[in-house]
PDB file of C-alpha atoms in Angstrom:
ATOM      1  CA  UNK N   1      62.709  22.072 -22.335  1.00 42.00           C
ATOM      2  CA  UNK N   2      59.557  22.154 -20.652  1.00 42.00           C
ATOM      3  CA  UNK N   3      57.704  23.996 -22.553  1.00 41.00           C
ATOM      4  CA  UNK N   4      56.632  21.226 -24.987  1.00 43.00           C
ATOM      5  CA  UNK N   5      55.277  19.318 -22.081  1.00 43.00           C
ATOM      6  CA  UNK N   6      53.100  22.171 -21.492  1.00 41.00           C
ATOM      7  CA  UNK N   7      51.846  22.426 -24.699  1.00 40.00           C
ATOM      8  CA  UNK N   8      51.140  18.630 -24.723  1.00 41.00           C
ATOM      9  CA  UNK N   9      49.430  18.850 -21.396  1.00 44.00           C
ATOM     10  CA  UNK N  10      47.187  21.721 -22.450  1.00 44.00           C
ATOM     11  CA  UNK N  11      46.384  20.005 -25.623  1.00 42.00           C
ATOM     12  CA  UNK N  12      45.058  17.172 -23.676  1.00 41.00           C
ATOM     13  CA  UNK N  13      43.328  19.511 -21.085  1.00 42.00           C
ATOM     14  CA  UNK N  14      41.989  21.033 -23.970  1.00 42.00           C
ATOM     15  CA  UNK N  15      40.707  17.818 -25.279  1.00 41.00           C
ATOM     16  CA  UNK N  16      38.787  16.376 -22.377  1.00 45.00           C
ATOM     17  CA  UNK N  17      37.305  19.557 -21.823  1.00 42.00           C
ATOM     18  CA  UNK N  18      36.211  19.572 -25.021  1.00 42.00           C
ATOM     19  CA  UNK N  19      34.564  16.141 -25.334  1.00 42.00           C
ATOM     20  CA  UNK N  20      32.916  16.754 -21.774  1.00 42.00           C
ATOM     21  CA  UNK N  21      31.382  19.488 -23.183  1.00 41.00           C
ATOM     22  CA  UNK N  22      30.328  17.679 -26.496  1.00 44.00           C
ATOM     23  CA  UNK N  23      29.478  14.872 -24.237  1.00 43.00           C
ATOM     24  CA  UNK N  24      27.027  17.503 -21.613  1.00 42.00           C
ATOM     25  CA  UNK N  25      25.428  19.102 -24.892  1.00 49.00           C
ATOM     26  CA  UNK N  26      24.122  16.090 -26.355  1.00 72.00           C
ATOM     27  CA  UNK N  27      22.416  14.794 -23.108  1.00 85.00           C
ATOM     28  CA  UNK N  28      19.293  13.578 -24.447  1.00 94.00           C
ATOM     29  CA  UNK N  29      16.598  15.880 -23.572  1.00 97.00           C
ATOM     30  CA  UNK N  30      14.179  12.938 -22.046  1.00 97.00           C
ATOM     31  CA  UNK N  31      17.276  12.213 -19.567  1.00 97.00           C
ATOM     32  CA  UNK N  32      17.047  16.054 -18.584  1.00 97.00           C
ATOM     33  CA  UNK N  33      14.035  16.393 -18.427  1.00 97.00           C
ATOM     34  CA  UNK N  34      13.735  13.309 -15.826  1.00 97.00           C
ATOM     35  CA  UNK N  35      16.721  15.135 -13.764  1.00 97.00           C
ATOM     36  CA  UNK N  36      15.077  18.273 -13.904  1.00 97.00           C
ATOM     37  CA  UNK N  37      11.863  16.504 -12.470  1.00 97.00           C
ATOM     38  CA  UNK N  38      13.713  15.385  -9.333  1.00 97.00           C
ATOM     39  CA  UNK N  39      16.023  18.321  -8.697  1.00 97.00           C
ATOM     40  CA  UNK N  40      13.105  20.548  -9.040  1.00 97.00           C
ATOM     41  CA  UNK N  41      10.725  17.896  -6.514  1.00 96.00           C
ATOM     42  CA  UNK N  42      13.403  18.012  -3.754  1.00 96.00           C
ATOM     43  CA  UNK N  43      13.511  21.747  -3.554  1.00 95.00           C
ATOM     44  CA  UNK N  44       9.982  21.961  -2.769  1.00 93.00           C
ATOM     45  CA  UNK N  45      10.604  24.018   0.101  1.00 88.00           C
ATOM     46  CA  UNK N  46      12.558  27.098  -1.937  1.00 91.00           C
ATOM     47  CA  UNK N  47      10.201  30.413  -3.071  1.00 89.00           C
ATOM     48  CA  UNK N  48       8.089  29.677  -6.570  1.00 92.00           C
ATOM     49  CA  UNK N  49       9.036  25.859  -6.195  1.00 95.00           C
ATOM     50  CA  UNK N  50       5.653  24.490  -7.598  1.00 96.00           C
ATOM     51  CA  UNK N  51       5.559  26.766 -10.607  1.00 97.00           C
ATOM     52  CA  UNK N  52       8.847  25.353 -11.577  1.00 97.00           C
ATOM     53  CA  UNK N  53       7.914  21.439 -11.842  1.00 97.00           C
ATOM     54  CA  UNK N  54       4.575  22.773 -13.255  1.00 98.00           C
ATOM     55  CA  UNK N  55       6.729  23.954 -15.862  1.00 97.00           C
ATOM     56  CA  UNK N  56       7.757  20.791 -16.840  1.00 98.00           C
ATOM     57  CA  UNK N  57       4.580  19.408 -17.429  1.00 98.00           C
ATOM     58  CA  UNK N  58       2.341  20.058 -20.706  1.00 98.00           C
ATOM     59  CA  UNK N  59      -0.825  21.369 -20.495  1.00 97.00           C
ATOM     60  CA  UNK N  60      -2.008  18.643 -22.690  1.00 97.00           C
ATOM     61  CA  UNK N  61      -0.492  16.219 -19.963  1.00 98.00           C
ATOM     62  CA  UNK N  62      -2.406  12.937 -18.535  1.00 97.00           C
ATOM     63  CA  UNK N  63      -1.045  10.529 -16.711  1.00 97.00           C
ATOM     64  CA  UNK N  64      -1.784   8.260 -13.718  1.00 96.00           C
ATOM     65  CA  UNK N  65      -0.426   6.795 -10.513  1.00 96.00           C
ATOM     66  CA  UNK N  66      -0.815   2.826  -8.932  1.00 96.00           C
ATOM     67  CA  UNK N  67       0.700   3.064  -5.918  1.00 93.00           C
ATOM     68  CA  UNK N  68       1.124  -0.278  -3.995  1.00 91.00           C
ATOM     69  CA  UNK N  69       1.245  -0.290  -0.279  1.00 82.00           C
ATOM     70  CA  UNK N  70       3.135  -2.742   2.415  1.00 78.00           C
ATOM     71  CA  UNK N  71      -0.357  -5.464   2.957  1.00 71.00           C
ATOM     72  CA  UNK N  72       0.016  -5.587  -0.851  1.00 79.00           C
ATOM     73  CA  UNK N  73      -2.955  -3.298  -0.960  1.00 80.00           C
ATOM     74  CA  UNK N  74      -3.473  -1.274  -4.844  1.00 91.00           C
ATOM     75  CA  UNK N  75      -4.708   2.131  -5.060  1.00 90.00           C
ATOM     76  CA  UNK N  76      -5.104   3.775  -8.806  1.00 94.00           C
ATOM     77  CA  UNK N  77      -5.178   7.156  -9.115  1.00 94.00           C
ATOM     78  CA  UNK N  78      -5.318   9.468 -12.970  1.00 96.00           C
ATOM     79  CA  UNK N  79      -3.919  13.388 -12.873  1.00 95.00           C
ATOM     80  CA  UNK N  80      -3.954  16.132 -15.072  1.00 97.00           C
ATOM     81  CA  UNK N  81      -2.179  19.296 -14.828  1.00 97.00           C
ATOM     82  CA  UNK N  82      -3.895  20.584 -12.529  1.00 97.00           C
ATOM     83  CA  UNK N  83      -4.532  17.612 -10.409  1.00 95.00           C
ATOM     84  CA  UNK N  84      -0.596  18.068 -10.200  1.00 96.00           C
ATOM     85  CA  UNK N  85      -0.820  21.536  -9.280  1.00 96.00           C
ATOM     86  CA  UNK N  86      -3.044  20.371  -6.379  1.00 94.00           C
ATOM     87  CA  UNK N  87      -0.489  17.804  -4.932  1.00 91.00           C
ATOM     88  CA  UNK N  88       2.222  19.772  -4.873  1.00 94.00           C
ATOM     89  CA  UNK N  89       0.530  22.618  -3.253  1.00 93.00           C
ATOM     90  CA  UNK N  90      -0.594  19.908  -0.099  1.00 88.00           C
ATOM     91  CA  UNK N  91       2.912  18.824   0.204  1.00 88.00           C
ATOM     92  CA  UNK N  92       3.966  22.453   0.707  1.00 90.00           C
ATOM     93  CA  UNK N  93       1.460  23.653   2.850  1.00 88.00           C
ATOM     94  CA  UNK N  94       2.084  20.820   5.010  1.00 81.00           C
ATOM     95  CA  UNK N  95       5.456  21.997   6.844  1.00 79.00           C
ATOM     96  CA  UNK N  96       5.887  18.757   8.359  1.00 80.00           C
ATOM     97  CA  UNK N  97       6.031  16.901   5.362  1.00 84.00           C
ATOM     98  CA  UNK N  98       8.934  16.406   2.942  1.00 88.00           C
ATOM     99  CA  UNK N  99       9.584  14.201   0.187  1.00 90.00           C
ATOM    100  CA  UNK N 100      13.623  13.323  -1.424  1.00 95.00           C
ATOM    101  CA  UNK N 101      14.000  11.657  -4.271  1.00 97.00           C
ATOM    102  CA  UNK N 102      17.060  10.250  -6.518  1.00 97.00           C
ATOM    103  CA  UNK N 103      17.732   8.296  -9.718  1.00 97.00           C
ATOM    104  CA  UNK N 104      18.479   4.792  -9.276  1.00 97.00           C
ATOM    105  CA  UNK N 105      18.547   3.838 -12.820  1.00 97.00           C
ATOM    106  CA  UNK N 106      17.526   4.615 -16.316  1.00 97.00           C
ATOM    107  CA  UNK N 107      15.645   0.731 -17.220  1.00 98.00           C
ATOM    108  CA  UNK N 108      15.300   2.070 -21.527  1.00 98.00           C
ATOM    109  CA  UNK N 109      15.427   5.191 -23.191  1.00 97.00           C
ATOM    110  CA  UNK N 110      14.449   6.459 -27.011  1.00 97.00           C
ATOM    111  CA  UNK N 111      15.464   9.745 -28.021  1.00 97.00           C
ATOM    112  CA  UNK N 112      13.359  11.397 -31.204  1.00 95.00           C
ATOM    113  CA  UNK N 113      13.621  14.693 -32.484  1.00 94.00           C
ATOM    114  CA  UNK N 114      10.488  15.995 -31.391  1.00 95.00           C
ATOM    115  CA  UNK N 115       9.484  13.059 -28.481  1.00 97.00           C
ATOM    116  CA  UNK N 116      11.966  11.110 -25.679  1.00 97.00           C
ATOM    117  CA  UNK N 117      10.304   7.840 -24.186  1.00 98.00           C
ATOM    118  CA  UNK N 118      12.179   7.019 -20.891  1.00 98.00           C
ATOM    119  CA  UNK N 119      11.285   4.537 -17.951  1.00 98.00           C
ATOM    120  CA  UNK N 120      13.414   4.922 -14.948  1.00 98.00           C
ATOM    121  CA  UNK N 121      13.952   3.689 -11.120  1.00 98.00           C
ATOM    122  CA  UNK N 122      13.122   6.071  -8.435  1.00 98.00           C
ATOM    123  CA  UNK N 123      14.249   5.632  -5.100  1.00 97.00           C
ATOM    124  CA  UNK N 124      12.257   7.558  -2.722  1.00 96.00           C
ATOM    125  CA  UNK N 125      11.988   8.433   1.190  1.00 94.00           C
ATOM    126  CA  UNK N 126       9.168  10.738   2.893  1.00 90.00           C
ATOM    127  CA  UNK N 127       9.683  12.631   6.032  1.00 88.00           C
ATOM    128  CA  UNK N 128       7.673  13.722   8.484  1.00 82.00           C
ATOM    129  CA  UNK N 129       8.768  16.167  11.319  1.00 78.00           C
ATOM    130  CA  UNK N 130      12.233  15.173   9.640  1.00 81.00           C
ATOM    131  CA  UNK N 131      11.666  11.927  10.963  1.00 81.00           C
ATOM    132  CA  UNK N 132      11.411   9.059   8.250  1.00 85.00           C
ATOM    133  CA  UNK N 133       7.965   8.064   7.626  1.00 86.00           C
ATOM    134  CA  UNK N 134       8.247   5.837   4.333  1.00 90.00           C
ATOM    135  CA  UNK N 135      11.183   4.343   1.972  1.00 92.00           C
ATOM    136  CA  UNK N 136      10.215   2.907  -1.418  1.00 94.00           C
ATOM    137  CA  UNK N 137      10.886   2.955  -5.403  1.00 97.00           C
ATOM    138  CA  UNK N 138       9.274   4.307  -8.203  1.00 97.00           C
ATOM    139  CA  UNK N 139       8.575   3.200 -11.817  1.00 98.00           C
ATOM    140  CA  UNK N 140       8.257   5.868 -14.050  1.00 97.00           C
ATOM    141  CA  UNK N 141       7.585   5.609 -17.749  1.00 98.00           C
ATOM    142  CA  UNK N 142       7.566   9.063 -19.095  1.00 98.00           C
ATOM    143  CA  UNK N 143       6.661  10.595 -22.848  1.00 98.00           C
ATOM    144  CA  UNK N 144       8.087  14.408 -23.059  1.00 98.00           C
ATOM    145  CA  UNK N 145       7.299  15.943 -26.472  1.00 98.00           C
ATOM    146  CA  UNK N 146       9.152  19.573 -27.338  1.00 96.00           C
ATOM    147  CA  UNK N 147       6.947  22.341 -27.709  1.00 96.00           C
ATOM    148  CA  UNK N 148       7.602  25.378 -28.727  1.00 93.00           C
ATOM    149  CA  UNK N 149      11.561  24.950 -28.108  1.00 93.00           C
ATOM    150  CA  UNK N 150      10.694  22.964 -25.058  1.00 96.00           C
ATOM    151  CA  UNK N 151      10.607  19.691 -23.612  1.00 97.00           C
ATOM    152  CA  UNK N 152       7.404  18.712 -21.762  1.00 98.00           C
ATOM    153  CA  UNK N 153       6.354  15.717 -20.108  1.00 98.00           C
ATOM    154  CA  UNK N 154       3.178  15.009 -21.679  1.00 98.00           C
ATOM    155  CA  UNK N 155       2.755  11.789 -20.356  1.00 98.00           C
ATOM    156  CA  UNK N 156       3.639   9.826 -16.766  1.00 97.00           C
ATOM    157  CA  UNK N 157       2.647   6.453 -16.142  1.00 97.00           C
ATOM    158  CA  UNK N 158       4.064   5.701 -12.368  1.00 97.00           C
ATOM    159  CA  UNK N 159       3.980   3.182  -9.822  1.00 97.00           C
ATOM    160  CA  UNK N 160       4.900   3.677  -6.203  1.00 95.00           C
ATOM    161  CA  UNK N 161       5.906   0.825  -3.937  1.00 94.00           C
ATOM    162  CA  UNK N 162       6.086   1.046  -0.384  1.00 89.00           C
ATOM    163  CA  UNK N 163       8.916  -0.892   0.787  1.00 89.00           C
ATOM    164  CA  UNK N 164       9.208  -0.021   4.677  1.00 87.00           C
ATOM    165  CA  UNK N 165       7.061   2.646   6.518  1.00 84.00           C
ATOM    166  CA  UNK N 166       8.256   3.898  10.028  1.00 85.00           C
ATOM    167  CA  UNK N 167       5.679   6.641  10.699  1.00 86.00           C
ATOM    168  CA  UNK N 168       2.325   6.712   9.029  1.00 85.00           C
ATOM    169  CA  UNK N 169      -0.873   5.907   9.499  1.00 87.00           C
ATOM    170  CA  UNK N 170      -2.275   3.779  12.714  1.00 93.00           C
ATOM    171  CA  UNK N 171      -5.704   2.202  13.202  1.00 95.00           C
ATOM    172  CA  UNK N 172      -6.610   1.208  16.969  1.00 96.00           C
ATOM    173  CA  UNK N 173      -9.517  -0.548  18.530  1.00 97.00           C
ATOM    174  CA  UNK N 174     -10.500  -0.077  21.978  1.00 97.00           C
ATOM    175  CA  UNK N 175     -12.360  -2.883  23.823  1.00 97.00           C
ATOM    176  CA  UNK N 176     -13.988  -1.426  27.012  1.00 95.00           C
ATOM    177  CA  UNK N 177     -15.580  -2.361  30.076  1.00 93.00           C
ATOM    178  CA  UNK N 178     -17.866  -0.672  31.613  1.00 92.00           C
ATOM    179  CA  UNK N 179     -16.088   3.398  31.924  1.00 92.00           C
ATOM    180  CA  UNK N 180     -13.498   1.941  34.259  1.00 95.00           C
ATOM    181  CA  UNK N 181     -11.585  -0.469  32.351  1.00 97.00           C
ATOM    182  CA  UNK N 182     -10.174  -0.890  28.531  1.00 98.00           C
ATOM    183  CA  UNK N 183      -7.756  -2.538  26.384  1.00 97.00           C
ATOM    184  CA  UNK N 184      -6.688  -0.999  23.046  1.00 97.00           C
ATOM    185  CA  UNK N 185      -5.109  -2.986  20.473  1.00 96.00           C
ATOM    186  CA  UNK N 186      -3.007  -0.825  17.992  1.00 95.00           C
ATOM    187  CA  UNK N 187      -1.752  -1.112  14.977  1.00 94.00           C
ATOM    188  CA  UNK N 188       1.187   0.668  13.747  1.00 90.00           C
ATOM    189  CA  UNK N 189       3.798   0.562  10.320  1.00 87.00           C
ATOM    190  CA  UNK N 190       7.055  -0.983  11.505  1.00 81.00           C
ATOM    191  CA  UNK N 191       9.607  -1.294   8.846  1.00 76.00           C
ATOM    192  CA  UNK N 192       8.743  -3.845   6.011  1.00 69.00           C
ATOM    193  CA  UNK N 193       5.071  -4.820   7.742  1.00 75.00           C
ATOM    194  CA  UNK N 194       2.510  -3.537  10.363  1.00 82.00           C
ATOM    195  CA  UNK N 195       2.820  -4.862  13.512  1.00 87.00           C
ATOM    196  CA  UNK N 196       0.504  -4.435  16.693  1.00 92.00           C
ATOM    197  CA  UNK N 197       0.584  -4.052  20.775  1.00 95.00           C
ATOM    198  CA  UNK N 198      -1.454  -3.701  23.562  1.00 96.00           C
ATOM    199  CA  UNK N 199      -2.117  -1.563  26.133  1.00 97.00           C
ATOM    200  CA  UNK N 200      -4.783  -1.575  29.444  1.00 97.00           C
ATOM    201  CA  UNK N 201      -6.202   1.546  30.771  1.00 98.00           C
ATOM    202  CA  UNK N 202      -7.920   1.678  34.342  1.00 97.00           C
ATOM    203  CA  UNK N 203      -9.510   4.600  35.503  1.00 97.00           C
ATOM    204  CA  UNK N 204     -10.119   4.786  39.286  1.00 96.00           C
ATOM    205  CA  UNK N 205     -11.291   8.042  41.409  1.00 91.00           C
ATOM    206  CA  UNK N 206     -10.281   9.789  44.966  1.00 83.00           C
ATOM    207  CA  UNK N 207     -12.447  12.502  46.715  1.00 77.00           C
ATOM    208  CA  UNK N 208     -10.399  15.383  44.323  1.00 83.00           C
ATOM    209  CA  UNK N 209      -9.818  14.012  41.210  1.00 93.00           C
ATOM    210  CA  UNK N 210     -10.042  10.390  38.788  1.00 96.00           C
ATOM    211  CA  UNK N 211      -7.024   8.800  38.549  1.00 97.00           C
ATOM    212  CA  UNK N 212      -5.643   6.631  35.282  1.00 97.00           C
ATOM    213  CA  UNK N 213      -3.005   3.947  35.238  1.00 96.00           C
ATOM    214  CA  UNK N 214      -1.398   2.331  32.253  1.00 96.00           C
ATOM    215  CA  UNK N 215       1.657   1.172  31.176  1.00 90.00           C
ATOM    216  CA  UNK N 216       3.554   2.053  34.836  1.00 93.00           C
ATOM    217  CA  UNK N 217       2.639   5.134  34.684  1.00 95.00           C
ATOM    218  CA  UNK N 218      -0.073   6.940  36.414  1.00 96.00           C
ATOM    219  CA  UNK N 219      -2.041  10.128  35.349  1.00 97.00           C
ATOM    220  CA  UNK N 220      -4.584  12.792  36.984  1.00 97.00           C
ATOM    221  CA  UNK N 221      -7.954  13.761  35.297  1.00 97.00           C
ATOM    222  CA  UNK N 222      -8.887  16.843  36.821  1.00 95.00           C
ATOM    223  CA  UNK N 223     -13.128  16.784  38.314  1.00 93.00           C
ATOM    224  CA  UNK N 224     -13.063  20.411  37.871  1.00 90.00           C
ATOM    225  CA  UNK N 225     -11.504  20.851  34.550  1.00 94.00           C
ATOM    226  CA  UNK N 226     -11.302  18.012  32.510  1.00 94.00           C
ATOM    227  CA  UNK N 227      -7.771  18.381  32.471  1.00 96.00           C
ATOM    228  CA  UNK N 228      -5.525  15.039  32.039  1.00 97.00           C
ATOM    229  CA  UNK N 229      -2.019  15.625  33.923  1.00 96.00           C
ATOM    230  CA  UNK N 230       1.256  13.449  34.028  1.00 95.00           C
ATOM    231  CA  UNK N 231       3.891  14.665  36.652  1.00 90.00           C
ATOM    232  CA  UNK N 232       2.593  18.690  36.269  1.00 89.00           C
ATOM    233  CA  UNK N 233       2.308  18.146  32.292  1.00 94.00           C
ATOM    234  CA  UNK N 234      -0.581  19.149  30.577  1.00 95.00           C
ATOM    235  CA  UNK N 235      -1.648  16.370  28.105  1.00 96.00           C
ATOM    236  CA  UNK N 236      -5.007  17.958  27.099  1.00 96.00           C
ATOM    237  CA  UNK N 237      -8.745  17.933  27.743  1.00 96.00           C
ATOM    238  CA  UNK N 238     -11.255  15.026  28.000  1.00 96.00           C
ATOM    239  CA  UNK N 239     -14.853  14.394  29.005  1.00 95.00           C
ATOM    240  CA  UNK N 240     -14.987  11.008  28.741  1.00 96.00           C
ATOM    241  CA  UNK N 241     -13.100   7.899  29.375  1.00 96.00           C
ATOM    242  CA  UNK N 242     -13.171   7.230  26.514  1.00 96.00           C
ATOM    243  CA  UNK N 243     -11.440  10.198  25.203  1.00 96.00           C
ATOM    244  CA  UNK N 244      -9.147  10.082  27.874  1.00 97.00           C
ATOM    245  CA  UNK N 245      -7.970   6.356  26.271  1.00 98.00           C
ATOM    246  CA  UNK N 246      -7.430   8.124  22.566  1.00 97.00           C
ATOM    247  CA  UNK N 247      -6.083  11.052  24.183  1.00 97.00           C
ATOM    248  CA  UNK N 248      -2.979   8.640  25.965  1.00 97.00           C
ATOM    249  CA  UNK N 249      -2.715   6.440  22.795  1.00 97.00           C
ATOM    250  CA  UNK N 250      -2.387   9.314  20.654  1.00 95.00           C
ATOM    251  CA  UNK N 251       0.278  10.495  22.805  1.00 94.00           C
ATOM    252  CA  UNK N 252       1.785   7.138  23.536  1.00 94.00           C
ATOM    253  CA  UNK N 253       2.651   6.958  19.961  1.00 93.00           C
ATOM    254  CA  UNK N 254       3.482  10.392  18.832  1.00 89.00           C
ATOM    255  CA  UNK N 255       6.629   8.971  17.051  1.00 83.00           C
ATOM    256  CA  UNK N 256       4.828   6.524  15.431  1.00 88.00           C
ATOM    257  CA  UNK N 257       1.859   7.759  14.047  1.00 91.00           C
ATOM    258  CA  UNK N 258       1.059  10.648  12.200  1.00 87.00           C
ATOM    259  CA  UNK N 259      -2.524   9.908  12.543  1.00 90.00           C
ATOM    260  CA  UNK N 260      -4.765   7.118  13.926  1.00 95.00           C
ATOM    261  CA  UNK N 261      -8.130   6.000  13.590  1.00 95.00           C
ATOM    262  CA  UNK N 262      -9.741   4.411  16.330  1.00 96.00           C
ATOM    263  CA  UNK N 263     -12.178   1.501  16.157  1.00 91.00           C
TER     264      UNK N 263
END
């Protein structure tokens, strides 16, 4: 008596198998493409990586990039394919840098035979030193035509907003006085906004060596070598005061900046 109910039940297994598949083979080629594009961008870091989102892209492809920082500042950028090429190859040479992206949602889509128009909602976070450095969305309108049995983006008009920034870029300005004495305002990205601090240097001297205090903590800068030392550690190498204030500051603020500028 149970065999009919195994019959039913593979009829029905049978059935949503089949309209999965049926359902997986007409995916509309724009909305593959566009997963293809982010699978293929987080695994940046596996062997032939660039040549496989290069790929994707026509070699008749344009497109350009407005990216909109966290003071509201705009920044307009246009690629071609091998602009593209160029990008991709930065990110990878640059170990410490890492980029994941994933599909919030698909905002309209138009399927043709030949052409797919699709704009979509990135959401995207950058690491650096696998420490977060930036978390933000992107707007991607994309135009992928099929050529030669395949789809290529021909077209990618994006825009990036930064939407909170933990590690990035710093800018600090020292105010000095005399070679003894300075103050360094810095600012660094904190979250949603930039936000600032500041710190006092004074640099003082014994019959061996100069001796720096700041922030409770007090450091040697060797006469002989130039060498500036916290409790036995070797920070690095300064001939000026100067240098010896952007030499703490960069150090001070390792986890927060990946680079500053001083001012």
């Amino acid at each position: 008596m149970k065999k009919p109910y195994i019959l039913i039940g593979c009829i029905i297994t049978f059935l949503c198998a089949s309209v999965y598949a049926n359902k997986t083979d007409k995916t509309d080629p724009i909305i593959k493409t566009v997963e293809s594009y982010i699978k293929r961008m987080n695994a940046l870091d596996e062997s032939n990586s660039i040549a496989k989102v290069l790929d994707l892209y026509s070699e008749q492809y344009s497109g350009n990039t407005t990216y909109v920082n966290l003071s509201g500042a705009i920044v307009r950028k246009n690629y071609i394919k091998e602009n593209i090429k160029t990008q991709l190859e930065d990110i990878v040479q640059d170990g410490n840098y890492s980029l994941k992206i994933k599909m919030n949602k698909v905002l309209y889509k138009s399927q043709k035979e030949n052409a797919g128009t699709i704009s979509a909602l990135l959401d995207f976070e950058s690491f650096i030193d696998s420490k977060i450095a930036e978390k933000g969305t992107i707007l991607m309108s994309i135009i992928a035509t099929q050529q030669k049995g395949q789809w290529k983006i021909i077209q990618n008009n994006m825009i990036r907003v930064s939407e909170s920034k933990d590690i990035g870029d710093c800018v600090c300005h020292i105010f000095e006085k005399g070679s003894t004495q300075f103050v360094t305002e810095l600012y660094y990205p904190a979250g949603v906004k930039y936000d600032h601090k500041f710190e006092a240097f004074r640099i003082t001297s014994n019959q061996e060596n100069r001796i720096v205090k700041s922030s409770g903590k007090t450091f040697v800068w060797e006469n002989s070598s130039g060498k500036l030392i916290l409790e036995q550690e070797e920070l690095g190498i300064a001939k000026t005061s100067k240098q010896v204030v952007q030499l703490l500051i960069k150090k001070m603020n390792i986890e927060t900046c990946a680079t500053i500028i001083f001012r």
